[in-house]
PDB file of C-alpha atoms in Angstrom:
ATOM      1  CA  MET M  50     172.466 123.082 113.610  1.00  0.00           C
ATOM      2  CA  ALA M  51     170.983 126.561 113.368  1.00  0.00           C
ATOM      3  CA  LEU M  52     173.314 129.421 114.204  1.00  0.00           C
ATOM      4  CA  GLY M  53     172.401 132.145 116.652  1.00  0.00           C
ATOM      5  CA  ARG M  54     171.084 132.327 120.216  1.00  0.00           C
ATOM      6  CA  PRO M  55     168.587 129.485 120.755  1.00  0.00           C
ATOM      7  CA  ILE M  56     165.166 130.228 122.190  1.00  0.00           C
ATOM      8  CA  SER M  57     165.156 129.837 125.989  1.00  0.00           C
ATOM      9  CA  LEU M  58     162.183 127.870 127.321  1.00  0.00           C
ATOM     10  CA  THR M  59     160.666 127.851 130.788  1.00  0.00           C
ATOM     11  CA  ASN M  60     159.129 124.769 132.404  1.00  0.00           C
ATOM     12  CA  ASN M  61     155.632 125.549 131.118  1.00  0.00           C
ATOM     13  CA  VAL M  62     156.637 126.337 127.536  1.00  0.00           C
ATOM     14  CA  ALA M  63     157.260 123.816 124.743  1.00  0.00           C
ATOM     15  CA  SER M  64     158.641 124.456 121.257  1.00  0.00           C
ATOM     16  CA  LYS M  65     158.064 123.109 117.796  1.00  0.00           C
ATOM     17  CA  ILE M  66     160.223 123.440 114.706  1.00  0.00           C
ATOM     18  CA  ILE M  67     158.847 123.748 111.193  1.00  0.00           C
ATOM     19  CA  ARG M  68     161.060 123.575 108.074  1.00  0.00           C
ATOM     20  CA  LEU M  69     159.998 124.867 104.676  1.00  0.00           C
ATOM     21  CA  LEU M  70     161.818 125.008 101.313  1.00  0.00           C
ATOM     22  CA  ALA M  71     161.510 128.318  99.514  1.00  0.00           C
ATOM     23  CA  THR M  72     160.694 128.968  95.900  1.00  0.00           C
ATOM     24  CA  ASN M  73     162.594 131.537  93.858  1.00  0.00           C
ATOM     25  CA  ASN M  74     162.144 135.105  95.178  1.00  0.00           C
ATOM     26  CA  GLN M  75     159.645 133.945  97.816  1.00  0.00           C
ATOM     27  CA  THR M  76     159.165 136.437 100.667  1.00  0.00           C
ATOM     28  CA  VAL M  77     155.897 135.398 102.356  1.00  0.00           C
ATOM     29  CA  PHE M  78     155.708 132.060 104.203  1.00  0.00           C
ATOM     30  CA  THR M  79     152.603 130.612 105.830  1.00  0.00           C
ATOM     31  CA  VAL M  80     153.458 128.840 109.078  1.00  0.00           C
ATOM     32  CA  PRO M  81     151.419 125.605 109.475  1.00  0.00           C
ATOM     33  CA  GLY M  82     149.468 125.803 112.719  1.00  0.00           C
ATOM     34  CA  GLY M  83     150.342 129.463 113.204  1.00  0.00           C
ATOM     35  CA  TYR M  84     152.412 131.017 115.969  1.00  0.00           C
ATOM     36  CA  ARG M  85     152.174 133.407 118.891  1.00  0.00           C
ATOM     37  CA  ILE M  86     153.288 136.924 117.976  1.00  0.00           C
ATOM     38  CA  ASN M  87     156.773 137.738 119.323  1.00  0.00           C
ATOM     39  CA  GLN M  88     157.222 134.041 120.190  1.00  0.00           C
ATOM     40  CA  ILE M  89     158.891 132.845 116.980  1.00  0.00           C
ATOM     41  CA  GLY M  90     162.468 132.452 115.793  1.00  0.00           C
ATOM     42  CA  VAL M  91     163.286 132.409 112.060  1.00  0.00           C
ATOM     43  CA  PHE M  92     166.390 130.824 110.490  1.00  0.00           C
ATOM     44  CA  ARG M  93     167.446 130.893 106.829  1.00  0.00           C
ATOM     45  CA  ASN M  94     169.883 128.205 105.747  1.00  0.00           C
ATOM     46  CA  GLY M  95     170.975 127.813 109.378  1.00  0.00           C
ATOM     47  CA  VAL M  96     171.474 131.509 110.123  1.00  0.00           C
ATOM     48  CA  ARG M  97     169.146 133.161 112.587  1.00  0.00           C
ATOM     49  CA  LEU M  98     167.335 136.221 111.244  1.00  0.00           C
ATOM     50  CA  SER M  99     166.615 139.320 113.250  1.00  0.00           C
ATOM     51  CA  ASN M 100     162.995 140.290 113.909  1.00  0.00           C
ATOM     52  CA  ASN M 101     161.988 143.490 112.075  1.00  0.00           C
ATOM     53  CA  SER M 102     165.439 143.844 110.453  1.00  0.00           C
ATOM     54  CA  ASP M 103     165.292 140.573 108.499  1.00  0.00           C
ATOM     55  CA  PHE M 104     161.647 139.528 108.771  1.00  0.00           C
ATOM     56  CA  THR M 105     158.257 140.547 110.125  1.00  0.00           C
ATOM     57  CA  ALA M 106     155.761 138.252 111.875  1.00  0.00           C
ATOM     58  CA  LEU M 107     152.737 140.279 112.915  1.00  0.00           C
ATOM     59  CA  ASP M 108     149.577 138.280 112.192  1.00  0.00           C
ATOM     60  CA  GLY M 109     150.197 134.876 113.878  1.00  0.00           C
ATOM     61  CA  SER M 110     149.978 133.123 110.527  1.00  0.00           C
ATOM     62  CA  THR M 111     152.529 134.398 107.998  1.00  0.00           C
ATOM     63  CA  VAL M 112     156.182 135.468 108.103  1.00  0.00           C
ATOM     64  CA  THR M 113     157.549 137.953 105.574  1.00  0.00           C
ATOM     65  CA  LEU M 114     161.262 138.072 104.727  1.00  0.00           C
ATOM     66  CA  VAL M 115     162.845 141.440 103.991  1.00  0.00           C
ATOM     67  CA  ASN M 116     165.226 139.835 101.482  1.00  0.00           C
ATOM     68  CA  ALA M 117     163.585 137.289  99.169  1.00  0.00           C
ATOM     69  CA  ALA M 118     164.669 133.677  99.438  1.00  0.00           C
ATOM     70  CA  GLN M 119     166.114 131.675  96.587  1.00  0.00           C
ATOM     71  CA  THR M 120     165.003 128.299  95.271  1.00  0.00           C
ATOM     72  CA  ASN M 121     165.373 125.520  97.882  1.00  0.00           C
ATOM     73  CA  ASP M 122     166.546 127.880 100.619  1.00  0.00           C
ATOM     74  CA  GLU M 123     165.647 126.219 103.926  1.00  0.00           C
ATOM     75  CA  VAL M 124     163.549 128.489 106.119  1.00  0.00           C
ATOM     76  CA  LEU M 125     163.157 127.197 109.652  1.00  0.00           C
ATOM     77  CA  PHE M 126     160.619 128.439 112.170  1.00  0.00           C
ATOM     78  CA  GLU M 127     161.152 127.742 115.859  1.00  0.00           C
ATOM     79  CA  ILE M 128     157.911 128.432 117.681  1.00  0.00           C
ATOM     80  CA  GLN M 129     157.290 128.744 121.391  1.00  0.00           C
ATOM     81  CA  ASP M 130     153.964 127.217 122.383  1.00  0.00           C
ATOM     82  CA  ASP M 131     152.235 127.685 125.729  1.00  0.00           C
ATOM     83  CA  PHE M 132     152.224 124.189 127.219  1.00  0.00           C
ATOM     84  CA  ARG M 133     149.194 123.498 129.428  1.00  0.00           C
ATOM     85  CA  VAL M 134     147.536 120.169 130.163  1.00  0.00           C
ATOM     86  CA  ALA M 135     143.759 120.527 130.144  1.00  0.00           C
ATOM     87  CA  ASP M 136     142.120 119.814 133.506  1.00  0.00           C
ATOM     88  CA  ALA M 137     145.485 119.253 135.231  1.00  0.00           C
ATOM     89  CA  ILE M 138     145.765 119.536 139.008  1.00  0.00           C
ATOM     90  CA  VAL M 139     147.577 122.768 139.789  1.00  0.00           C
ATOM     91  CA  SER M 140     149.805 122.734 142.840  1.00  0.00           C
ATOM     92  CA  ALA M 141     148.699 125.031 145.696  1.00  0.00           C
ATOM     93  CA  ALA M 142     145.606 126.269 143.858  1.00  0.00           C
ATOM     94  CA  SER M 143     142.762 127.099 146.224  1.00  0.00           C
ATOM     95  CA  THR M 144     139.893 125.889 144.021  1.00  0.00           C
ATOM     96  CA  GLN M 145     140.010 123.606 140.995  1.00  0.00           C
ATOM     97  CA  THR M 146     137.470 121.902 138.764  1.00  0.00           C
ATOM     98  CA  ILE M 147     138.268 118.699 136.894  1.00  0.00           C
ATOM     99  CA  SER M 148     135.827 117.697 134.163  1.00  0.00           C
ATOM    100  CA  GLY M 149     135.555 113.961 133.640  1.00  0.00           C
ATOM    101  CA  ASP M 150     136.786 110.972 135.612  1.00  0.00           C
ATOM    102  CA  LEU M 151     139.854 111.041 137.858  1.00  0.00           C
ATOM    103  CA  THR M 152     141.709 107.774 138.361  1.00  0.00           C
ATOM    104  CA  VAL M 153     144.183 107.536 141.245  1.00  0.00           C
ATOM    105  CA  THR M 154     146.308 104.392 141.427  1.00  0.00           C
ATOM    106  CA  GLY M 155     148.107 105.336 144.643  1.00  0.00           C
ATOM    107  CA  THR M 156     146.992 106.660 148.015  1.00  0.00           C
ATOM    108  CA  VAL M 157     145.282 110.024 148.410  1.00  0.00           C
ATOM    109  CA  TYR M 158     146.610 111.838 151.474  1.00  0.00           C
ATOM    110  CA  GLY M 159     145.087 114.744 153.326  1.00  0.00           C
ATOM    111  CA  ALA M 160     141.440 114.059 152.423  1.00  0.00           C
ATOM    112  CA  ILE M 161     138.929 114.257 155.272  1.00  0.00           C
ATOM    113  CA  VAL M 162     135.222 113.612 155.667  1.00  0.00           C
ATOM    114  CA  GLY M 163     132.904 115.844 157.652  1.00  0.00           C
ATOM    115  CA  VAL M 164     130.726 113.833 160.062  1.00  0.00           C
ATOM    116  CA  ASN M 165     127.272 115.131 161.004  1.00  0.00           C
ATOM    117  CA  SER M 166     124.707 113.785 163.455  1.00  0.00           C
ATOM    118  CA  GLY M 167     121.149 114.999 162.976  1.00  0.00           C
ATOM    119  CA  GLY M 168     122.431 117.857 160.830  1.00  0.00           C
ATOM    120  CA  ILE M 169     124.943 118.960 163.486  1.00  0.00           C
ATOM    121  CA  ALA M 170     128.668 118.761 162.669  1.00  0.00           C
ATOM    122  CA  ILE M 171     130.457 116.613 165.235  1.00  0.00           C
ATOM    123  CA  GLY M 172     133.927 116.487 163.670  1.00  0.00           C
ATOM    124  CA  GLU M 173     136.109 115.506 160.743  1.00  0.00           C
ATOM    125  CA  ALA M 174     137.875 112.221 160.107  1.00  0.00           C
ATOM    126  CA  LYS M 175     139.767 110.201 157.519  1.00  0.00           C
ATOM    127  CA  THR M 176     138.204 106.912 158.648  1.00  0.00           C
ATOM    128  CA  LEU M 177     134.667 106.003 159.721  1.00  0.00           C
ATOM    129  CA  ASN M 178     134.715 102.978 162.046  1.00  0.00           C
ATOM    130  CA  PHE M 179     131.349 101.412 162.886  1.00  0.00           C
ATOM    131  CA  ILE M 180     131.478  99.280 166.022  1.00  0.00           C
ATOM    132  CA  GLY M 181     129.013  96.908 167.618  1.00  0.00           C
ATOM    133  CA  SER M 182     127.281  93.734 166.480  1.00  0.00           C
ATOM    134  CA  GLY M 183     124.367  95.650 164.927  1.00  0.00           C
ATOM    135  CA  ASN M 184     126.423  96.889 161.958  1.00  0.00           C
ATOM    136  CA  THR M 185     126.341  94.943 158.711  1.00  0.00           C
ATOM    137  CA  PHE M 186     128.383  95.825 155.624  1.00  0.00           C
ATOM    138  CA  ALA M 187     127.798  94.428 152.144  1.00  0.00           C
ATOM    139  CA  GLN M 188     129.752  95.042 148.941  1.00  0.00           C
ATOM    140  CA  ASN M 189     127.408  96.192 146.171  1.00  0.00           C
ATOM    141  CA  GLY M 190     129.574  96.980 143.148  1.00  0.00           C
ATOM    142  CA  ASP M 191     131.382 100.241 143.913  1.00  0.00           C
ATOM    143  CA  THR M 192     129.098 100.850 146.896  1.00  0.00           C
ATOM    144  CA  ILE M 193     129.316  99.604 150.470  1.00  0.00           C
ATOM    145  CA  ASP M 194     125.822  99.118 151.923  1.00  0.00           C
ATOM    146  CA  ILE M 195     125.692  99.755 155.688  1.00  0.00           C
ATOM    147  CA  SER M 196     122.837  98.348 157.741  1.00  0.00           C
ATOM    148  CA  ILE M 197     122.445  99.380 161.379  1.00  0.00           C
ATOM    149  CA  SER M 198     119.965  97.432 163.453  1.00  0.00           C
ATOM    150  CA  GLY M 199     117.960  98.846 166.335  1.00  0.00           C
ATOM    151  CA  GLY M 200     116.388 102.286 166.521  1.00  0.00           C
ATOM    152  CA  SER M 201     112.735 103.239 166.331  1.00  0.00           C
ATOM    153  CA  GLY M 202     110.240 100.486 165.485  1.00  0.00           C
ATOM    154  CA  GLY M 203     112.126  97.298 166.328  1.00  0.00           C
ATOM    155  CA  GLY M 204     114.669  96.089 168.820  1.00  0.00           C
ATOM    156  CA  GLY M 205     115.852  99.464 170.111  1.00  0.00           C
ATOM    157  CA  LEU M 206     114.685 101.727 172.905  1.00  0.00           C
ATOM    158  CA  GLY M 207     113.147 104.357 170.690  1.00  0.00           C
ATOM    159  CA  THR M 208     114.144 107.613 169.078  1.00  0.00           C
ATOM    160  CA  ALA M 209     115.944 110.167 171.237  1.00  0.00           C
ATOM    161  CA  ILE M 210     114.241 113.424 172.209  1.00  0.00           C
ATOM    162  CA  ASN M 211     116.585 116.420 172.154  1.00  0.00           C
ATOM    163  CA  TYR M 212     116.468 119.830 173.762  1.00  0.00           C
ATOM    164  CA  SER M 213     115.988 122.879 171.498  1.00  0.00           C
ATOM    165  CA  ASP M 214     119.773 123.170 171.148  1.00  0.00           C
ATOM    166  CA  GLU M 215     119.888 119.559 169.874  1.00  0.00           C
ATOM    167  CA  THR M 216     121.592 118.177 172.984  1.00  0.00           C
ATOM    168  CA  PRO M 217     120.057 114.870 174.143  1.00  0.00           C
ATOM    169  CA  THR M 218     117.505 114.619 176.967  1.00  0.00           C
ATOM    170  CA  PRO M 219     117.008 111.496 179.121  1.00  0.00           C
ATOM    171  CA  PHE M 220     113.878 110.659 177.102  1.00  0.00           C
ATOM    172  CA  SER M 221     113.069 108.844 173.909  1.00  0.00           C
ATOM    173  CA  TYR M 222     109.827 107.975 172.142  1.00  0.00           C
ATOM    174  CA  ILE M 223     108.369 104.824 170.613  1.00  0.00           C
ATOM    175  CA  ASP M 224     105.646 104.864 167.982  1.00  0.00           C
ATOM    176  CA  SER M 225     102.435 103.295 169.259  1.00  0.00           C
ATOM    177  CA  HIS M 226     101.725 101.429 166.042  1.00  0.00           C
ATOM    178  CA  VAL M 227     103.856  99.869 163.305  1.00  0.00           C
ATOM    179  CA  THR M 228     103.015  97.764 160.255  1.00  0.00           C
ATOM    180  CA  VAL M 229     104.950  94.849 158.775  1.00  0.00           C
ATOM    181  CA  THR M 230     104.663  95.632 155.054  1.00  0.00           C
ATOM    182  CA  SER M 231     106.556  92.749 153.429  1.00  0.00           C
ATOM    183  CA  ASN M 232     107.314  89.118 154.154  1.00  0.00           C
ATOM    184  CA  LEU M 233     109.663  88.712 157.084  1.00  0.00           C
ATOM    185  CA  LEU M 234     111.302  85.516 158.324  1.00  0.00           C
ATOM    186  CA  ILE M 235     112.941  85.866 161.709  1.00  0.00           C
ATOM    187  CA  ASP M 236     115.647  83.200 161.874  1.00  0.00           C
ATOM    188  CA  THR M 237     119.367  82.721 162.444  1.00  0.00           C
ATOM    189  CA  GLU M 238     120.153  84.908 159.433  1.00  0.00           C
ATOM    190  CA  ASN M 239     118.882  88.077 161.101  1.00  0.00           C
ATOM    191  CA  ALA M 240     118.183  87.354 164.788  1.00  0.00           C
ATOM    192  CA  GLY M 241     121.209  85.598 166.266  1.00  0.00           C
ATOM    193  CA  LEU M 242     122.800  82.251 165.531  1.00  0.00           C
ATOM    194  CA  THR M 243     121.187  80.322 168.440  1.00  0.00           C
ATOM    195  CA  THR M 244     118.122  80.577 170.634  1.00  0.00           C
ATOM    196  CA  SER M 245     117.216  84.217 171.163  1.00  0.00           C
ATOM    197  CA  TYR M 246     114.341  86.504 172.107  1.00  0.00           C
ATOM    198  CA  VAL M 247     112.962  88.777 169.430  1.00  0.00           C
ATOM    199  CA  VAL M 248     111.717  91.917 171.175  1.00  0.00           C
ATOM    200  CA  SER M 249     109.435  94.656 169.927  1.00  0.00           C
ATOM    201  CA  VAL M 250     109.047  97.696 172.146  1.00  0.00           C
ATOM    202  CA  VAL M 251     106.092  98.830 170.040  1.00  0.00           C
ATOM    203  CA  PRO M 252     102.846  97.670 171.729  1.00  0.00           C
ATOM    204  CA  ASN M 253     100.814  97.355 168.520  1.00  0.00           C
ATOM    205  CA  VAL M 254     102.416  95.519 165.594  1.00  0.00           C
ATOM    206  CA  GLU M 255     100.149  95.040 162.589  1.00  0.00           C
ATOM    207  CA  VAL M 256     100.911  92.519 159.846  1.00  0.00           C
ATOM    208  CA  ALA M 257      99.574  93.861 156.554  1.00  0.00           C
ATOM    209  CA  SER M 258      97.133  91.789 154.525  1.00  0.00           C
ATOM    210  CA  GLY M 259      98.870  89.200 152.350  1.00  0.00           C
ATOM    211  CA  VAL M 260     102.153  89.546 154.259  1.00  0.00           C
ATOM    212  CA  ALA M 261     103.731  86.681 156.229  1.00  0.00           C
ATOM    213  CA  LEU M 262     105.583  87.245 159.496  1.00  0.00           C
ATOM    214  CA  THR M 263     107.316  83.996 160.414  1.00  0.00           C
ATOM    215  CA  VAL M 264     109.200  83.329 163.632  1.00  0.00           C
ATOM    216  CA  GLY M 265     111.759  80.614 163.000  1.00  0.00           C
ATOM    217  CA  THR M 266     112.958  77.746 165.182  1.00  0.00           C
ATOM    218  CA  GLY M 267     114.607  78.829 168.416  1.00  0.00           C
ATOM    219  CA  LYS M 268     113.174  82.355 168.292  1.00  0.00           C
ATOM    220  CA  THR M 269     110.691  83.698 170.819  1.00  0.00           C
ATOM    221  CA  MET M 270     108.673  86.832 170.022  1.00  0.00           C
ATOM    222  CA  ILE M 271     108.054  89.185 172.936  1.00  0.00           C
ATOM    223  CA  ILE M 272     105.729  92.167 172.523  1.00  0.00           C
ATOM    224  CA  ASP M 273     105.582  95.127 174.924  1.00  0.00           C
ATOM    225  CA  VAL M 274     108.489  93.858 176.999  1.00  0.00           C
ATOM    226  CA  LEU M 275     108.735  97.237 178.736  1.00  0.00           C
ATOM    227  CA  GLN M 276     105.047  97.211 179.725  1.00  0.00           C
ATOM    228  CA  ILE M 277     104.405 100.491 177.959  1.00  0.00           C
ATOM    229  CA  GLY M 278     100.636  99.895 178.214  1.00  0.00           C
ATOM    230  CA  ASP M 279     100.747  99.841 182.036  1.00  0.00           C
ATOM    231  CA  LEU M 280     102.495 103.184 182.469  1.00  0.00           C
TER     232      LEU M 280
END
């Protein structure tokens, strides 16, 4: 064990020890990996040497003994290294950037999601809960696909008209013309499990050339149920 006051380390400092055997009359030693100036302890045959009085270490690479070492003298270097983990999460830091992937095996607490409607912030939440029979969720790899039925162009009552301050008015609009652009089979997979009415509030529904619109068994298509054309 080396004699003398050991180097005191804080929680964010680590140390490494390097041992070298001297040759006869050797005074200059190159420290593998270098060192931080004023952050190195030097021992000779177990006895701690005094900086400046017994050695100098001024360039971060070499250490020079005042009194030359003899053959096979053990010269020990105890080096304080700044210990920092790259891209670590720093407690209480206001802003941090982590490069690369972050894997969390436990639960992340405190995270919130801002919720906007039409570009207007309506609140913050930890959980988004979609309610109603018109919501369909499907697992697609790491993505959850959310389908919401209704709205403009099929099955809903149109798109809301807002005042200039974005608050809703009692009115909504419905496009006068829509086009079915790909094959569509209306059956129990997408229009109820039993007999149901399939309603379009758009008065003019065009089926594009080469496209099939099929109404399955038990389904009844109703166009212009709100009598928009008679208003």
